[in-house]
């Protein structure tokens, strides 16, 4: 079973290829170029390193949200195109992918996964991870920092992960920033644990979690008339 995983929900983009849950090659790109410029070349590069081609891939894995609206659309469009001819796709929560990094820790940790959702909010979810397990504690949601702090008061040993962790931990210094980010390697590892979620490309959708800024501004203008 070969999986090509892609991740472009934030500023950085990455690609990784696995065979039977063994990582063959990975590439991480944070050079500031758009995902439309870097994602497919990165995918081709990891396949070349593994001496494979797109036709050798059985399943494509991708995070489908939450995250950057543009990045998510580019990623979904890429896998839909690649998997168009009878290949399967696995879509995964960006926040759950972050928590996968803590699965093999020697002790269990409460992982606060965060992405900057702008407008004073964070995309967030809580997981308990470690000792070979990851357990979801809360659903993916968009919350303000104060709301997040209230939600985690009952948990111990909390660490933050994701591209929103820096911003969050600057304001709430009592929470430790783990420095972990979502990436295609974690996406691929989680995909192997969710093979039952594989589906045809035409059925996969983006999980934006909330309306775009343009939609919110349009509704505000309508409501103010």
Tab-separated table of N, CA and C in Angstrom, residues 66-184:
chain	number	residue	atom	x	y	z
A	66	UNK	N	-9.383	22.455	9.452
A	66	UNK	CA	-9.426	23.884	9.112
A	66	UNK	C	-8.064	24.394	8.647
A	67	UNK	N	-8.052	25.643	8.183
A	67	UNK	CA	-6.810	26.247	7.736
A	67	UNK	C	-7.058	27.359	6.733
A	68	UNK	N	-6.012	27.732	6.029
A	68	UNK	CA	-6.101	28.764	5.002
A	68	UNK	C	-7.090	28.348	3.916
A	69	UNK	N	-8.073	29.200	3.641
A	69	UNK	CA	-9.075	28.853	2.636
A	69	UNK	C	-8.424	28.566	1.286
A	70	UNK	N	-7.482	29.425	0.898
A	70	UNK	CA	-6.819	29.242	-0.393
A	70	UNK	C	-5.974	27.978	-0.402
A	71	UNK	N	-5.190	27.754	0.659
A	71	UNK	CA	-4.350	26.572	0.730
A	71	UNK	C	-5.154	25.289	0.692
A	72	UNK	N	-6.255	25.247	1.425
A	72	UNK	CA	-7.101	24.054	1.441
A	72	UNK	C	-7.691	23.772	0.063
A	73	UNK	N	-8.132	24.810	-0.616
A	73	UNK	CA	-8.699	24.616	-1.957
A	73	UNK	C	-7.651	24.095	-2.925
A	74	UNK	N	-6.437	24.630	-2.834
A	74	UNK	CA	-5.364	24.173	-3.721
A	74	UNK	C	-5.050	22.708	-3.452
A	75	UNK	N	-4.956	22.326	-2.184
A	75	UNK	CA	-4.652	20.946	-1.840
A	75	UNK	C	-5.715	19.969	-2.294
A	76	UNK	N	-6.979	20.297	-2.043
A	76	UNK	CA	-8.081	19.418	-2.465
A	76	UNK	C	-8.151	19.316	-3.979
A	77	UNK	N	-7.939	20.437	-4.666
A	77	UNK	CA	-7.967	20.405	-6.126
A	77	UNK	C	-6.858	19.507	-6.663
A	78	UNK	N	-5.695	19.561	-6.018
A	78	UNK	CA	-4.565	18.736	-6.461
A	78	UNK	C	-4.864	17.247	-6.331
A	79	UNK	N	-5.353	16.826	-5.164
A	79	UNK	CA	-5.604	15.388	-4.978
A	79	UNK	C	-6.802	14.921	-5.797
A	80	UNK	N	-7.773	15.790	-5.990
A	80	UNK	CA	-8.904	15.404	-6.829
A	80	UNK	C	-8.446	15.146	-8.263
A	81	UNK	N	-7.532	15.990	-8.726
A	81	UNK	CA	-6.997	15.779	-10.065
A	81	UNK	C	-6.154	14.523	-10.160
A	82	UNK	N	-5.298	14.310	-9.163
A	82	UNK	CA	-4.415	13.144	-9.172
A	82	UNK	C	-5.186	11.835	-9.026
A	83	UNK	N	-6.260	11.865	-8.243
A	83	UNK	CA	-7.006	10.638	-7.948
A	83	UNK	C	-8.237	10.470	-8.831
A	84	UNK	N	-8.356	11.249	-9.856
A	84	UNK	CA	-9.571	11.254	-10.673
A	84	UNK	C	-9.894	9.873	-11.243
A	85	UNK	N	-8.918	9.153	-11.684
A	85	UNK	CA	-9.151	7.859	-12.318
A	85	UNK	C	-9.099	6.731	-11.294
A	86	UNK	N	-10.175	6.589	-10.538
A	86	UNK	CA	-10.414	5.437	-9.658
A	86	UNK	C	-9.477	5.314	-8.466
A	87	UNK	N	-8.649	6.326	-8.192
A	87	UNK	CA	-7.813	6.268	-6.999
A	87	UNK	C	-8.619	6.791	-5.806
A	88	UNK	N	-8.246	6.410	-4.607
A	88	UNK	CA	-8.952	6.804	-3.399
A	88	UNK	C	-8.232	7.960	-2.700
A	89	UNK	N	-8.996	8.700	-1.897
A	89	UNK	CA	-8.479	9.837	-1.154
A	89	UNK	C	-8.901	9.711	0.311
A	90	UNK	N	-7.993	10.046	1.223
A	90	UNK	CA	-8.305	10.136	2.640
A	90	UNK	C	-8.127	11.583	3.071
A	91	UNK	N	-9.181	12.182	3.628
A	91	UNK	CA	-9.079	13.542	4.143
A	91	UNK	C	-9.049	13.501	5.663
A	92	UNK	N	-8.223	14.356	6.253
A	92	UNK	CA	-8.002	14.342	7.696
A	92	UNK	C	-8.055	15.754	8.269
A	93	UNK	N	-8.472	15.849	9.517
A	93	UNK	CA	-8.474	17.135	10.210
A	93	UNK	C	-7.042	17.633	10.380
A	94	UNK	N	-6.799	18.875	10.010
A	94	UNK	CA	-5.478	19.477	10.190
A	94	UNK	C	-5.058	19.437	11.653
A	95	UNK	N	-6.000	19.679	12.546
A	95	UNK	CA	-5.700	19.715	13.979
A	95	UNK	C	-5.358	18.325	14.513
A	96	UNK	N	-6.058	17.315	14.037
A	96	UNK	CA	-5.760	15.954	14.478
A	96	UNK	C	-4.394	15.497	13.977
A	97	UNK	N	-4.010	15.953	12.800
A	97	UNK	CA	-2.687	15.629	12.258
A	97	UNK	C	-1.586	16.138	13.195
A	98	UNK	N	-1.771	17.348	13.749
A	98	UNK	CA	-0.775	17.879	14.690
A	98	UNK	C	-0.607	16.953	15.887
A	99	UNK	N	-1.710	16.468	16.428
A	99	UNK	CA	-1.677	15.629	17.622
A	99	UNK	C	-0.954	14.313	17.370
A	100	UNK	N	-0.928	13.866	16.130
A	100	UNK	CA	-0.254	12.612	15.790
A	100	UNK	C	1.224	12.645	16.160
A	101	UNK	N	1.826	13.829	16.198
A	101	UNK	CA	3.243	13.966	16.527
A	101	UNK	C	3.553	13.515	17.950
A	102	UNK	N	2.535	13.451	18.799
A	102	UNK	CA	2.742	13.135	20.214
A	102	UNK	C	2.362	11.693	20.561
A	103	UNK	N	1.921	10.923	19.590
A	103	UNK	CA	1.410	9.576	19.847
A	103	UNK	C	2.419	8.690	20.573
A	104	UNK	N	3.670	8.737	20.172
A	104	UNK	CA	4.668	7.813	20.721
A	104	UNK	C	5.449	8.392	21.898
A	105	UNK	N	4.999	9.533	22.437
A	105	UNK	CA	5.656	10.068	23.635
A	105	UNK	C	5.524	9.084	24.802
A	106	UNK	N	6.475	9.111	25.703
A	106	UNK	CA	6.482	8.148	26.803
A	106	UNK	C	5.426	8.429	27.864
A	107	UNK	N	4.922	9.648	27.889
A	107	UNK	CA	3.848	9.971	28.826
A	107	UNK	C	2.744	10.725	28.100
A	108	UNK	N	1.540	10.639	28.645
A	108	UNK	CA	0.412	11.275	27.986
A	108	UNK	C	0.403	12.783	28.239
A	109	UNK	N	0.054	13.506	27.196
A	109	UNK	CA	0.049	14.956	27.219
A	109	UNK	C	-1.272	15.463	26.668
A	110	UNK	N	-1.771	16.566	27.215
A	110	UNK	CA	-2.926	17.231	26.619
A	110	UNK	C	-2.408	18.192	25.560
A	111	UNK	N	-2.749	17.933	24.321
A	111	UNK	CA	-2.236	18.719	23.199
A	111	UNK	C	-3.295	19.720	22.755
A	112	UNK	N	-2.966	20.986	22.856
A	112	UNK	CA	-3.828	22.069	22.402
A	112	UNK	C	-3.394	22.446	20.986
A	113	UNK	N	-4.150	22.003	19.993
A	113	UNK	CA	-3.799	22.262	18.595
A	113	UNK	C	-4.410	23.576	18.147
A	114	UNK	N	-3.605	24.414	17.519
A	114	UNK	CA	-4.017	25.786	17.221
A	114	UNK	C	-3.600	26.225	15.833
A	115	UNK	N	-4.497	26.936	15.166
A	115	UNK	CA	-4.177	27.642	13.929
A	115	UNK	C	-4.763	29.042	14.037
A	116	UNK	N	-4.052	30.019	13.531
A	116	UNK	CA	-4.530	31.402	13.563
A	116	UNK	C	-5.688	31.552	12.572
A	117	UNK	N	-6.888	31.793	13.092
A	117	UNK	CA	-8.066	31.954	12.237
A	117	UNK	C	-8.354	33.413	11.927
A	118	UNK	N	-7.490	34.297	12.406
A	118	UNK	CA	-7.647	35.747	12.237
A	118	UNK	C	-8.899	36.238	12.972
A	119	UNK	N	-9.140	37.509	12.911
A	119	UNK	CA	-10.300	38.137	13.565
A	119	UNK	C	-10.382	37.778	15.039
A	120	UNK	N	-9.205	37.599	15.679
A	120	UNK	CA	-9.164	37.322	17.103
A	120	UNK	C	-9.519	35.904	17.500
A	121	UNK	N	-9.596	34.999	16.518
A	121	UNK	CA	-9.960	33.620	16.799
A	121	UNK	C	-8.849	32.641	16.407
A	122	UNK	N	-8.964	31.446	16.968
A	122	UNK	CA	-8.079	30.343	16.614
A	122	UNK	C	-8.927	29.134	16.225
A	123	UNK	N	-8.485	28.405	15.188
A	123	UNK	CA	-9.038	27.078	14.969
A	123	UNK	C	-8.368	26.177	15.997
A	124	UNK	N	-9.137	25.394	16.716
A	124	UNK	CA	-8.550	24.662	17.831
A	124	UNK	C	-9.277	23.367	18.145
A	125	UNK	N	-8.556	22.440	18.753
A	125	UNK	CA	-9.124	21.202	19.291
A	125	UNK	C	-8.139	20.666	20.311
A	126	UNK	N	-8.647	19.892	21.260
A	126	UNK	CA	-7.822	19.277	22.298
A	126	UNK	C	-7.751	17.775	22.101
A	127	UNK	N	-6.547	17.238	22.340
A	127	UNK	CA	-6.329	15.800	22.242
A	127	UNK	C	-5.491	15.339	23.431
A	128	UNK	N	-5.713	14.116	23.851
A	128	UNK	CA	-4.814	13.471	24.807
A	128	UNK	C	-3.952	12.502	24.010
A	129	UNK	N	-2.651	12.682	24.064
A	129	UNK	CA	-1.764	11.882	23.215
A	129	UNK	C	-0.568	11.371	23.999
A	130	UNK	N	-0.092	10.198	23.602
A	130	UNK	CA	1.080	9.593	24.228
A	130	UNK	C	0.866	8.121	24.491
A	131	UNK	N	1.949	7.396	24.735
A	131	UNK	CA	1.888	5.960	25.041
A	131	UNK	C	1.189	5.180	23.930
A	132	UNK	N	1.399	5.623	22.680
A	132	UNK	CA	0.856	4.897	21.531
A	132	UNK	C	-0.586	5.218	21.191
A	133	UNK	N	-1.155	6.250	21.815
A	133	UNK	CA	-2.553	6.571	21.581
A	133	UNK	C	-2.755	8.056	21.334
A	134	UNK	N	-3.824	8.373	20.607
A	134	UNK	CA	-4.304	9.754	20.473
A	134	UNK	C	-5.809	9.724	20.664
A	135	UNK	N	-6.300	10.456	21.644
A	135	UNK	CA	-7.729	10.496	21.951
A	135	UNK	C	-8.235	11.924	21.794
A	136	UNK	N	-9.260	12.096	20.988
A	136	UNK	CA	-9.848	13.428	20.801
A	136	UNK	C	-10.655	13.804	22.034
A	137	UNK	N	-10.434	15.014	22.546
A	137	UNK	CA	-11.156	15.516	23.709
A	137	UNK	C	-12.232	16.531	23.338
A	138	UNK	N	-12.001	17.311	22.284
A	138	UNK	CA	-12.991	18.290	21.825
A	138	UNK	C	-13.045	18.283	20.304
A	139	UNK	N	-14.140	18.727	19.766
A	139	UNK	CA	-14.291	18.833	18.317
A	139	UNK	C	-13.547	20.057	17.792
A	140	UNK	N	-13.227	20.052	16.508
A	140	UNK	CA	-12.615	21.220	15.879
A	140	UNK	C	-13.586	22.401	15.975
A	141	UNK	N	-13.058	23.563	16.343
A	141	UNK	CA	-13.908	24.738	16.463
A	141	UNK	C	-13.085	26.004	16.262
A	142	UNK	N	-13.764	27.122	16.127
A	142	UNK	CA	-13.119	28.434	16.024
A	142	UNK	C	-13.482	29.227	17.262
A	143	UNK	N	-12.471	29.523	18.107
A	143	UNK	CA	-12.723	30.170	19.395
A	143	UNK	C	-11.757	31.325	19.636
A	144	UNK	N	-12.156	32.237	20.481
A	144	UNK	CA	-11.264	33.293	20.929
A	144	UNK	C	-10.318	32.739	21.993
A	145	UNK	N	-9.186	33.405	22.185
A	145	UNK	CA	-8.195	32.941	23.139
A	145	UNK	C	-8.753	32.758	24.538
A	146	UNK	N	-9.597	33.701	24.985
A	146	UNK	CA	-10.172	33.619	26.326
A	146	UNK	C	-11.043	32.379	26.479
A	147	UNK	N	-11.772	32.025	25.415
A	147	UNK	CA	-12.616	30.839	25.456
A	147	UNK	C	-11.775	29.570	25.539
A	148	UNK	N	-10.661	29.568	24.837
A	148	UNK	CA	-9.777	28.405	24.856
A	148	UNK	C	-9.202	28.193	26.249
A	149	UNK	N	-8.746	29.266	26.871
A	149	UNK	CA	-8.187	29.170	28.219
A	149	UNK	C	-9.220	28.593	29.189
A	150	UNK	N	-10.456	29.036	29.076
A	150	UNK	CA	-11.513	28.514	29.938
A	150	UNK	C	-11.707	27.016	29.721
A	151	UNK	N	-11.583	26.575	28.472
A	151	UNK	CA	-11.804	25.162	28.147
A	151	UNK	C	-10.699	24.242	28.655
A	152	UNK	N	-9.494	24.779	28.847
A	152	UNK	CA	-8.380	23.900	29.213
A	152	UNK	C	-8.020	23.949	30.693
A	153	UNK	N	-8.784	24.724	31.472
A	153	UNK	CA	-8.463	24.867	32.891
A	153	UNK	C	-8.474	23.529	33.630
A	154	UNK	N	-9.315	22.610	33.208
A	154	UNK	CA	-9.434	21.336	33.924
A	154	UNK	C	-8.386	20.308	33.517
A	155	UNK	N	-7.548	20.651	32.529
A	155	UNK	CA	-6.542	19.707	32.041
A	155	UNK	C	-5.157	20.049	32.587
A	156	UNK	N	-4.344	19.039	32.763
A	156	UNK	CA	-2.972	19.209	33.236
A	156	UNK	C	-1.999	18.866	32.106
A	157	UNK	N	-0.759	19.363	32.269
A	157	UNK	CA	0.298	19.042	31.315
A	157	UNK	C	-0.112	19.387	29.881
A	158	UNK	N	-0.540	20.642	29.692
A	158	UNK	CA	-1.010	21.100	28.376
A	158	UNK	C	0.144	21.708	27.585
A	159	UNK	N	0.280	21.291	26.326
A	159	UNK	CA	1.254	21.899	25.415
A	159	UNK	C	0.526	22.324	24.148
A	160	UNK	N	0.995	23.383	23.533
A	160	UNK	CA	0.376	23.900	22.314
A	160	UNK	C	1.147	23.428	21.089
A	161	UNK	N	0.420	23.227	19.998
A	161	UNK	CA	1.025	22.811	18.730
A	161	UNK	C	0.340	23.548	17.596
A	162	UNK	N	1.046	23.668	16.469
A	162	UNK	CA	0.454	24.276	15.294
A	162	UNK	C	0.969	25.676	15.013
A	163	UNK	N	0.609	26.187	13.837
A	163	UNK	CA	1.123	27.496	13.422
A	163	UNK	C	0.497	28.636	14.211
A	164	UNK	N	-0.547	28.367	15.013
A	164	UNK	CA	-1.121	29.401	15.856
A	164	UNK	C	-0.559	29.413	17.267
A	165	UNK	N	0.322	28.464	17.561
A	165	UNK	CA	0.843	28.335	18.928
A	165	UNK	C	1.702	29.531	19.332
A	166	UNK	N	2.517	30.035	18.434
A	166	UNK	CA	3.369	31.185	18.773
A	166	UNK	C	2.534	32.379	19.215
A	167	UNK	N	1.525	32.692	18.427
A	167	UNK	CA	0.656	33.831	18.732
A	167	UNK	C	-0.086	33.608	20.046
A	168	UNK	N	-0.590	32.400	20.236
A	168	UNK	CA	-1.344	32.093	21.452
A	168	UNK	C	-0.454	32.144	22.692
A	169	UNK	N	0.720	31.542	22.615
A	169	UNK	CA	1.599	31.453	23.781
A	169	UNK	C	2.252	32.786	24.135
A	170	UNK	N	2.324	33.706	23.189
A	170	UNK	CA	2.796	35.053	23.506
A	170	UNK	C	1.839	35.737	24.470
A	171	UNK	N	0.555	35.482	24.304
A	171	UNK	CA	-0.456	36.105	25.149
A	171	UNK	C	-0.719	35.306	26.414
A	172	UNK	N	-0.661	33.977	26.274
A	172	UNK	CA	-0.937	33.099	27.416
A	172	UNK	C	0.331	32.298	27.709
A	173	UNK	N	1.264	32.939	28.388
A	173	UNK	CA	2.610	32.380	28.573
A	173	UNK	C	2.635	31.141	29.458
A	174	UNK	N	1.543	30.860	30.169
A	174	UNK	CA	1.525	29.671	31.019
A	174	UNK	C	1.425	28.379	30.210
A	175	UNK	N	1.106	28.496	28.921
A	175	UNK	CA	1.015	27.331	28.042
A	175	UNK	C	2.318	27.182	27.262
A	176	UNK	N	2.903	25.994	27.300
A	176	UNK	CA	4.175	25.733	26.628
A	176	UNK	C	3.948	25.469	25.144
A	177	UNK	N	4.780	26.074	24.319
A	177	UNK	CA	4.736	25.858	22.869
A	177	UNK	C	5.662	24.696	22.517
A	178	UNK	N	5.107	23.636	21.962
A	178	UNK	CA	5.895	22.446	21.625
A	178	UNK	C	6.749	22.625	20.376
A	179	UNK	N	6.399	23.606	19.531
A	179	UNK	CA	7.123	23.792	18.280
A	179	UNK	C	6.728	22.817	17.193
A	180	UNK	N	5.677	22.041	17.419
A	180	UNK	CA	5.207	21.059	16.436
A	180	UNK	C	4.246	21.724	15.462
A	181	UNK	N	4.394	21.415	14.171
A	181	UNK	CA	3.510	21.924	13.135
A	181	UNK	C	2.928	20.764	12.335
A	182	UNK	N	1.788	21.027	11.694
A	182	UNK	CA	1.231	20.037	10.785
A	182	UNK	C	2.158	19.863	9.586
A	183	UNK	N	2.254	18.649	9.072
A	183	UNK	CA	3.062	18.398	7.877
A	183	UNK	C	2.606	17.127	7.199
A	184	UNK	N	3.078	16.913	5.994
A	184	UNK	CA	2.625	15.779	5.194
A	184	UNK	C	3.061	14.442	5.774
